[in-house]
Short mmCIF file of C-alpha atoms and ligand atoms in Angstrom, two decimals:
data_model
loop_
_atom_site.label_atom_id
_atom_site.label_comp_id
_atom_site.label_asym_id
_atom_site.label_seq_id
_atom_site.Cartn_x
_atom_site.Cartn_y
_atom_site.Cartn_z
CA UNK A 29 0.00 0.00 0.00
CA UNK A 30 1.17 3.29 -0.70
CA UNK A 31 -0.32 6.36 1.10
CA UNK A 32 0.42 10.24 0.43
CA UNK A 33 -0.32 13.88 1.17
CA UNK A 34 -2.23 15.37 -1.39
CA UNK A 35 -3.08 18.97 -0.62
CA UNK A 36 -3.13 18.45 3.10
CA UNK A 37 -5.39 15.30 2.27
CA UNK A 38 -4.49 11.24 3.12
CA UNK A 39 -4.76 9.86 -0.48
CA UNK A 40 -4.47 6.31 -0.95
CA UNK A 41 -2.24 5.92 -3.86
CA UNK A 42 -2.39 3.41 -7.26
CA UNK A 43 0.19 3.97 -10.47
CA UNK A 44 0.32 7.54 -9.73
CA UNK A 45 -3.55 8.36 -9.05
CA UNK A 46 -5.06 9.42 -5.89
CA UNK A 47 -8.16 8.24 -3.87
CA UNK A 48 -9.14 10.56 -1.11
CA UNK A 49 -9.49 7.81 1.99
CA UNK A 50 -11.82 10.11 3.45
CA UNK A 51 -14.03 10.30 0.84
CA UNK A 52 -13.62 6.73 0.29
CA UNK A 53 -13.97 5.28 3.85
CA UNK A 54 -17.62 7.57 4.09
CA UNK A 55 -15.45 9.35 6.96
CA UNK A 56 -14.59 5.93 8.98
CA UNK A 57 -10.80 7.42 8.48
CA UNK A 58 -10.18 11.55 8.78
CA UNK A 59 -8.65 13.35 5.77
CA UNK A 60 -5.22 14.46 8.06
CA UNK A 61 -2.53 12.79 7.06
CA UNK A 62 -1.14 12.59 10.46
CA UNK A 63 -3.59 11.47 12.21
CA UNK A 64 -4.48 8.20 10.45
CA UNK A 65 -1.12 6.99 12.49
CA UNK A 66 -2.96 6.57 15.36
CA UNK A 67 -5.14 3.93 13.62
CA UNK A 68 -2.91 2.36 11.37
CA UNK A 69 -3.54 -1.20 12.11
CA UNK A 70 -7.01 -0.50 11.37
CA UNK A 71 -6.66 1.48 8.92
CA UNK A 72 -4.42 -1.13 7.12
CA UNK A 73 -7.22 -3.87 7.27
CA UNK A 74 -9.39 -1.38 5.82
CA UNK A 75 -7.22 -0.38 2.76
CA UNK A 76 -6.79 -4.26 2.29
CA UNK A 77 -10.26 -4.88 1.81
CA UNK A 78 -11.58 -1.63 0.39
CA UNK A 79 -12.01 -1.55 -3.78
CA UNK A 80 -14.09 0.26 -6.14
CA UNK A 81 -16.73 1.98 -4.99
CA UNK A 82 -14.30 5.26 -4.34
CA UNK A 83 -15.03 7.30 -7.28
CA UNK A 84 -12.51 8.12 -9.97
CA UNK A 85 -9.24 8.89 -8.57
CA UNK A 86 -7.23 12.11 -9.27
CA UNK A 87 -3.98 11.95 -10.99
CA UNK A 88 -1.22 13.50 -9.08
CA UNK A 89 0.81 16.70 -9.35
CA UNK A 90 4.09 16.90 -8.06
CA UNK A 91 3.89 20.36 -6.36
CA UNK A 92 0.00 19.29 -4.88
CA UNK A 93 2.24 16.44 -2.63
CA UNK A 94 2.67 17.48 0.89
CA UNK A 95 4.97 15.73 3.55
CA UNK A 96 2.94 12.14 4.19
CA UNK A 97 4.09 12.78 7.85
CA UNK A 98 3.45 16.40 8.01
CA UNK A 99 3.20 16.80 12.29
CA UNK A 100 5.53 13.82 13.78
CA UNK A 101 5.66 14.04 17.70
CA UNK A 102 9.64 12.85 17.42
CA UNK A 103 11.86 12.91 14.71
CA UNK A 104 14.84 10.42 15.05
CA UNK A 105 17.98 10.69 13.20
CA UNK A 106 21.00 8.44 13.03
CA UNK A 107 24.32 9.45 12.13
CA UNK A 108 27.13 7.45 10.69
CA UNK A 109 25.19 4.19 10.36
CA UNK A 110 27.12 3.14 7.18
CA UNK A 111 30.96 2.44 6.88
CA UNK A 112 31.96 4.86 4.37
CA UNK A 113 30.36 7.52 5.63
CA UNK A 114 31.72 7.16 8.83
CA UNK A 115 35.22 6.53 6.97
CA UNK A 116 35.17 10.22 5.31
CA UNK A 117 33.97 11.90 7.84
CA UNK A 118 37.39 10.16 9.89
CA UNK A 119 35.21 8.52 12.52
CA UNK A 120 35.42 5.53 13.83
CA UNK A 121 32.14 2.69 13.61
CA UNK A 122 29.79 3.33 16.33
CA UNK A 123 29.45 0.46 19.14
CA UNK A 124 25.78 1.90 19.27
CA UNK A 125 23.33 4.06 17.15
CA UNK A 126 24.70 7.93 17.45
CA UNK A 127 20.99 9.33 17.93
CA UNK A 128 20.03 13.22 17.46
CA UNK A 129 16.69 14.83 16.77
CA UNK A 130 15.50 17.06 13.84
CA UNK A 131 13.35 19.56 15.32
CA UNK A 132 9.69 18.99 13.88
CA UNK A 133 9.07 21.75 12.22
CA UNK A 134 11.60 21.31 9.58
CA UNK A 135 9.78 18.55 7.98
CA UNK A 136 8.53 19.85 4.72
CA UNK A 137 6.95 18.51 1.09
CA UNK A 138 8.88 16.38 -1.23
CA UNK A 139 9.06 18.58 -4.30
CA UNK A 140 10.27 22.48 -3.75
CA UNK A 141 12.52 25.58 -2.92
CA UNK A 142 14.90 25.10 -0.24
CA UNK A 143 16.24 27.99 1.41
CA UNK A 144 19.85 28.70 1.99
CA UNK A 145 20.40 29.86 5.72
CA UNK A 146 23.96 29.64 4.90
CA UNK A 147 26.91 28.81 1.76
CA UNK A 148 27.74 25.29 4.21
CA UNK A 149 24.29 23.74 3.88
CA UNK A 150 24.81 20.20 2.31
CA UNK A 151 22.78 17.10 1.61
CA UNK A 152 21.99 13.49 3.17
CA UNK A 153 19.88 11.38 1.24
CA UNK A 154 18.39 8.83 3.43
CA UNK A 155 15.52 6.36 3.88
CA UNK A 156 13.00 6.79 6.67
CA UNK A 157 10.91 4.96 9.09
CA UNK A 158 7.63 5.95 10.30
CA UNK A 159 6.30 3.96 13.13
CA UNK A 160 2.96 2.76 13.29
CA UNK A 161 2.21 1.53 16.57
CA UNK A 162 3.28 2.62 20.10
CA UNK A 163 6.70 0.25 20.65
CA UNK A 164 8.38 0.19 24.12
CA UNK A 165 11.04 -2.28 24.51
CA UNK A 166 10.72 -3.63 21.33
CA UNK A 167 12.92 -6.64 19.87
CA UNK A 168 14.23 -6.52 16.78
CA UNK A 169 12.79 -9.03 15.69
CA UNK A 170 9.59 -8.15 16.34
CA UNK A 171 10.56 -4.53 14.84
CA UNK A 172 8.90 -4.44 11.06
CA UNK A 173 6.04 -5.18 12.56
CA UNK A 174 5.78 -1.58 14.26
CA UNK A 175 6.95 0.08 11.10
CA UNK A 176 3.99 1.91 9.27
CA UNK A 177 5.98 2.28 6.16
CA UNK A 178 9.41 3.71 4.77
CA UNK A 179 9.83 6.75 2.63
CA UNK A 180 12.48 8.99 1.14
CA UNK A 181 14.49 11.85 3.25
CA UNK A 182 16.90 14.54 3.17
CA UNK A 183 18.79 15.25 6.31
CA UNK A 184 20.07 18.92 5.07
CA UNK A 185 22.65 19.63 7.53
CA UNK A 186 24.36 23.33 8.26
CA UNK A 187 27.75 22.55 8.97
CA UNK A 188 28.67 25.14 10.66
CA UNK A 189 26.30 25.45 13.33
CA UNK A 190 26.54 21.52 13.48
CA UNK A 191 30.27 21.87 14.68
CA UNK A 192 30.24 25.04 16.52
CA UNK A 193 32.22 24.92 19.76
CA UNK A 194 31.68 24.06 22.61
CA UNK A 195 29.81 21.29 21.81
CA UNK A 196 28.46 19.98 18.02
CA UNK A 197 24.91 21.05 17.91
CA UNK A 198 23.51 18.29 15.60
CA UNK A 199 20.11 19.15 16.21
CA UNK A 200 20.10 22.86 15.59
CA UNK A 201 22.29 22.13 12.57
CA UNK A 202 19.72 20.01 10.74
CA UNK A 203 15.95 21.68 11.77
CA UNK A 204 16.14 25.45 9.66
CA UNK A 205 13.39 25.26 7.84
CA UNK A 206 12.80 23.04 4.88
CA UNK A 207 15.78 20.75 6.12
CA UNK A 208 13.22 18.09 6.45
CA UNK A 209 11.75 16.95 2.96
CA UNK A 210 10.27 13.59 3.12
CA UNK A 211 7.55 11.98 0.32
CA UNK A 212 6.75 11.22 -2.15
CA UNK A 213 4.92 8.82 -0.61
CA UNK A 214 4.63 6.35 2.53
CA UNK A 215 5.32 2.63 1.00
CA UNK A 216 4.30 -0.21 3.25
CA UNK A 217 7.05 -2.89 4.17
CA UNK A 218 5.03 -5.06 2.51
CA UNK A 219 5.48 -3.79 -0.70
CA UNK A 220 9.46 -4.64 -0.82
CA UNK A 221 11.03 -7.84 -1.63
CA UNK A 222 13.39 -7.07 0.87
CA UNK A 223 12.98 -3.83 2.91
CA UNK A 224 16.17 -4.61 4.57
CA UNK A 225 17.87 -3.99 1.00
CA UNK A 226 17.09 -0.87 -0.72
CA UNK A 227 19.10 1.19 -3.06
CA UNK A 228 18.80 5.12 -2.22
CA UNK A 229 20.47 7.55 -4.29
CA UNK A 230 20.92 11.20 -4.74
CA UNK A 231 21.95 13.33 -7.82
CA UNK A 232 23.35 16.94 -7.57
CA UNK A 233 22.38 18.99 -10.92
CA UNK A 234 22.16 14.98 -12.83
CA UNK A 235 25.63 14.18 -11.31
CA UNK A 236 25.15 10.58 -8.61
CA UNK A 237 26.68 12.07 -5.48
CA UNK A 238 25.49 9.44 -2.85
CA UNK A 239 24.45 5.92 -3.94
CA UNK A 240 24.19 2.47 -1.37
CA UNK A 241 22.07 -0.05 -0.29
CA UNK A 242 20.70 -0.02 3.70
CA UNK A 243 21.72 -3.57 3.60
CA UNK A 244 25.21 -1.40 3.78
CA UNK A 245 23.30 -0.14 7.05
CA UNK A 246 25.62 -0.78 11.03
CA UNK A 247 22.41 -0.98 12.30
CA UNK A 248 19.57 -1.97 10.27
CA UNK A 249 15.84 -0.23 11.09
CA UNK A 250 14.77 -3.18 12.96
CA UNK A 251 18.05 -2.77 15.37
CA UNK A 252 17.18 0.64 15.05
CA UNK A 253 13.95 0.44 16.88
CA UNK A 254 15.14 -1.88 19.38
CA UNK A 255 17.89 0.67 20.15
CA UNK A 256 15.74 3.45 20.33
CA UNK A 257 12.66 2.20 22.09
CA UNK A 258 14.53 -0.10 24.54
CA UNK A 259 14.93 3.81 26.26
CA UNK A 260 12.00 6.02 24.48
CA UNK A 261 8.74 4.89 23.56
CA UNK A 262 8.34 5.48 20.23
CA UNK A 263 4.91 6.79 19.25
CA UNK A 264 2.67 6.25 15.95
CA UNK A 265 3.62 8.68 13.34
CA UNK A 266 7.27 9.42 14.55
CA UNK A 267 10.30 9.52 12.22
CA UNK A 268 13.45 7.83 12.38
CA UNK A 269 16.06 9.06 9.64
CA UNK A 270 18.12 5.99 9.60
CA UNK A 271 21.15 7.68 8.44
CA UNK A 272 23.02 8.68 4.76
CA UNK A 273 25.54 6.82 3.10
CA UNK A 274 29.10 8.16 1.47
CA UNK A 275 29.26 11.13 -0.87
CA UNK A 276 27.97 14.02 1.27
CA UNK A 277 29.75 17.60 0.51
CA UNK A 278 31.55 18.01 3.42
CA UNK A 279 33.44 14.85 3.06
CA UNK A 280 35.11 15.99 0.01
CA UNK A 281 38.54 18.08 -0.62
CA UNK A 282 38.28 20.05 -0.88
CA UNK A 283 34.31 20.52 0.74
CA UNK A 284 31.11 20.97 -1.44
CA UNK A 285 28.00 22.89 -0.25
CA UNK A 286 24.37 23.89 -2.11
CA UNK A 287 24.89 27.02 -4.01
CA UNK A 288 21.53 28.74 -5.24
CA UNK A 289 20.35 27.21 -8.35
CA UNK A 290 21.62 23.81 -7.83
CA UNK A 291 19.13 20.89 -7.89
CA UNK A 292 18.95 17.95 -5.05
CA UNK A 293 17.51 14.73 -6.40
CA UNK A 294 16.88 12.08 -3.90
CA UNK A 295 15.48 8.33 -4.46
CA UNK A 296 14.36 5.08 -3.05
CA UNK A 297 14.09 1.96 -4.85
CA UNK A 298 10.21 0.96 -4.37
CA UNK A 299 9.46 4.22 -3.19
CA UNK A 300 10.15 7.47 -5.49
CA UNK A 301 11.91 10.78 -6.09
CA UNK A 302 11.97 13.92 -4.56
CA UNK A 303 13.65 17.29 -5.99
CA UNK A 304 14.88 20.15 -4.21
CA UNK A 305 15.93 23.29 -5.99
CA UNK A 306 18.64 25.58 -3.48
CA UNK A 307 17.71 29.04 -3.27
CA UNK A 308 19.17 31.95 -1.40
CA UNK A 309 17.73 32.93 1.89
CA UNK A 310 14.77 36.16 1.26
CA UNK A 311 16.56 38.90 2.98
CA UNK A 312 13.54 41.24 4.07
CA UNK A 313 14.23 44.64 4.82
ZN1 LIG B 404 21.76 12.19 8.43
#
């Protein structure tokens, strides 16, 4: 199953054409995107059986696509959870998942303008996890089973509020606004032959900058979610970015950041594309 934003709507979604669930489920399920989360299980035996009946469906525009998780309560983010990475960025592997938020309100649509707060803003393709039902203390594997779905992310990261002293201020670094995209869709774990093996990619103005496989992944999403909610219950709808492989700017030489203009492609195998065009930041007054 494959679920979207469309206009601030939860649109079921078949070979690119949208079916309003509201509309379709005679109001059983609400048209917010978020809050469907909260009934997923339900709302995933409903989808199963559900057919015809809906109306004709409406075929989808790029720019009408909002985030499919538009109002997480948590965002989790992992950093250097594959070996290259962690390799040019001179680190070491991680014994255990090195965990950060992004702020909330820096999740944003899949298609659009991103703002430059800065000339050291550069990109992390990476696949996400949404959770679907409440997991405490959650074995691994156990873990799929609390995944909603996975979609496609960009962790934009500021590097130079991420490293300012005293301390590296991850968090900060990666929630200005827009530094969030997610979409194009939500794709249930179903859908995958193996959602332990995905290619993700991500093209700078057509050139491949970042391309793996999160069976590259030090800890896959189901470790992951053991990790995470063996110390914080992780609620229905909350993120985890699980982390972007090799080829980010800042681990070149000499470094590479967004400059206005240039064009941020990122993809999942099985899930989609988004595109992010770098503009200045709107200086008003
Ligand atoms: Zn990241």
């Amino acid at each position: 199953m494959r679920v979207a934003n469309l206009n601030g709507r939860l649109v079921l979604v078949e070979a690119e054409v949208a079916f309003d669930v509201a509309t379709w489920s005679n109001g059983r399920f609400g048209p917010d995107p978020q809050g469907v989360f909260a009934h997923w299980d339900e709302f995933r035996r409903w989808a199963g059986t559900a057919s015809e009946g809906s109306g004709p469906g409406v075929k989808i525009v790029d720019d009408d696509l909002g985030a499919p998780v538009p109002r997480p309560a948590q965002v989790f983010a992992i950093a250097l959870n594959y070996r290259q990475h962690a390799d040019e960025l001179g680190y070491g592997l991680p014994a255990s998942p090195a965990t950060f938020t992004k702020f909330p309100a820096c999740i944003a649509p899949p298609n659009g303008a991103l703002e430059l707060p800065s000339g050291m803003v550069d990109w992390e393709v990476e696949v996400v996890a949404v959770i679907g039902r409440h997991a405490h203390h959650v074995p691994a594997a156990d873990a799929w089973s609390y995944i909603a779905g996975l979609t496609v992310g960009q962790d934009l990261s500021e590097r130079e509020v991420q490293f300012r002293p005293p301390l590296p201020q991850f968090s900060l670094a990666k929630s200005f606004p827009g530094f969030g995209p997610i979409g194009p869709v939500l794709v249930t774990p179903d859908e995958f032959h193996d959602p332990d093996d995905l290619e993700l990619s991500c093209t700078l103005n057509g050139e491949t900058v970042q391309r793996s496989r999160t069976s590259d992944l030090i800890f896959p999403i189901p470790v992951l979610v053991e990790a995470l909610s063996g110390i914080v219950p992780l609620l229905p709808g909350d993120l985890i970015f699980t982390g972007t492989p090799s080829g980010v700017g800042s681990g070149r030489k000499p470094p590479r950041y967004l400059v206005s203009g240039d064009v941020l492609v990122s993809a999942v195998e099985g899930i989609g594309t988004m595109s992010q065009v770098a503009i200045e930041t709107r200086k008003d007054g």
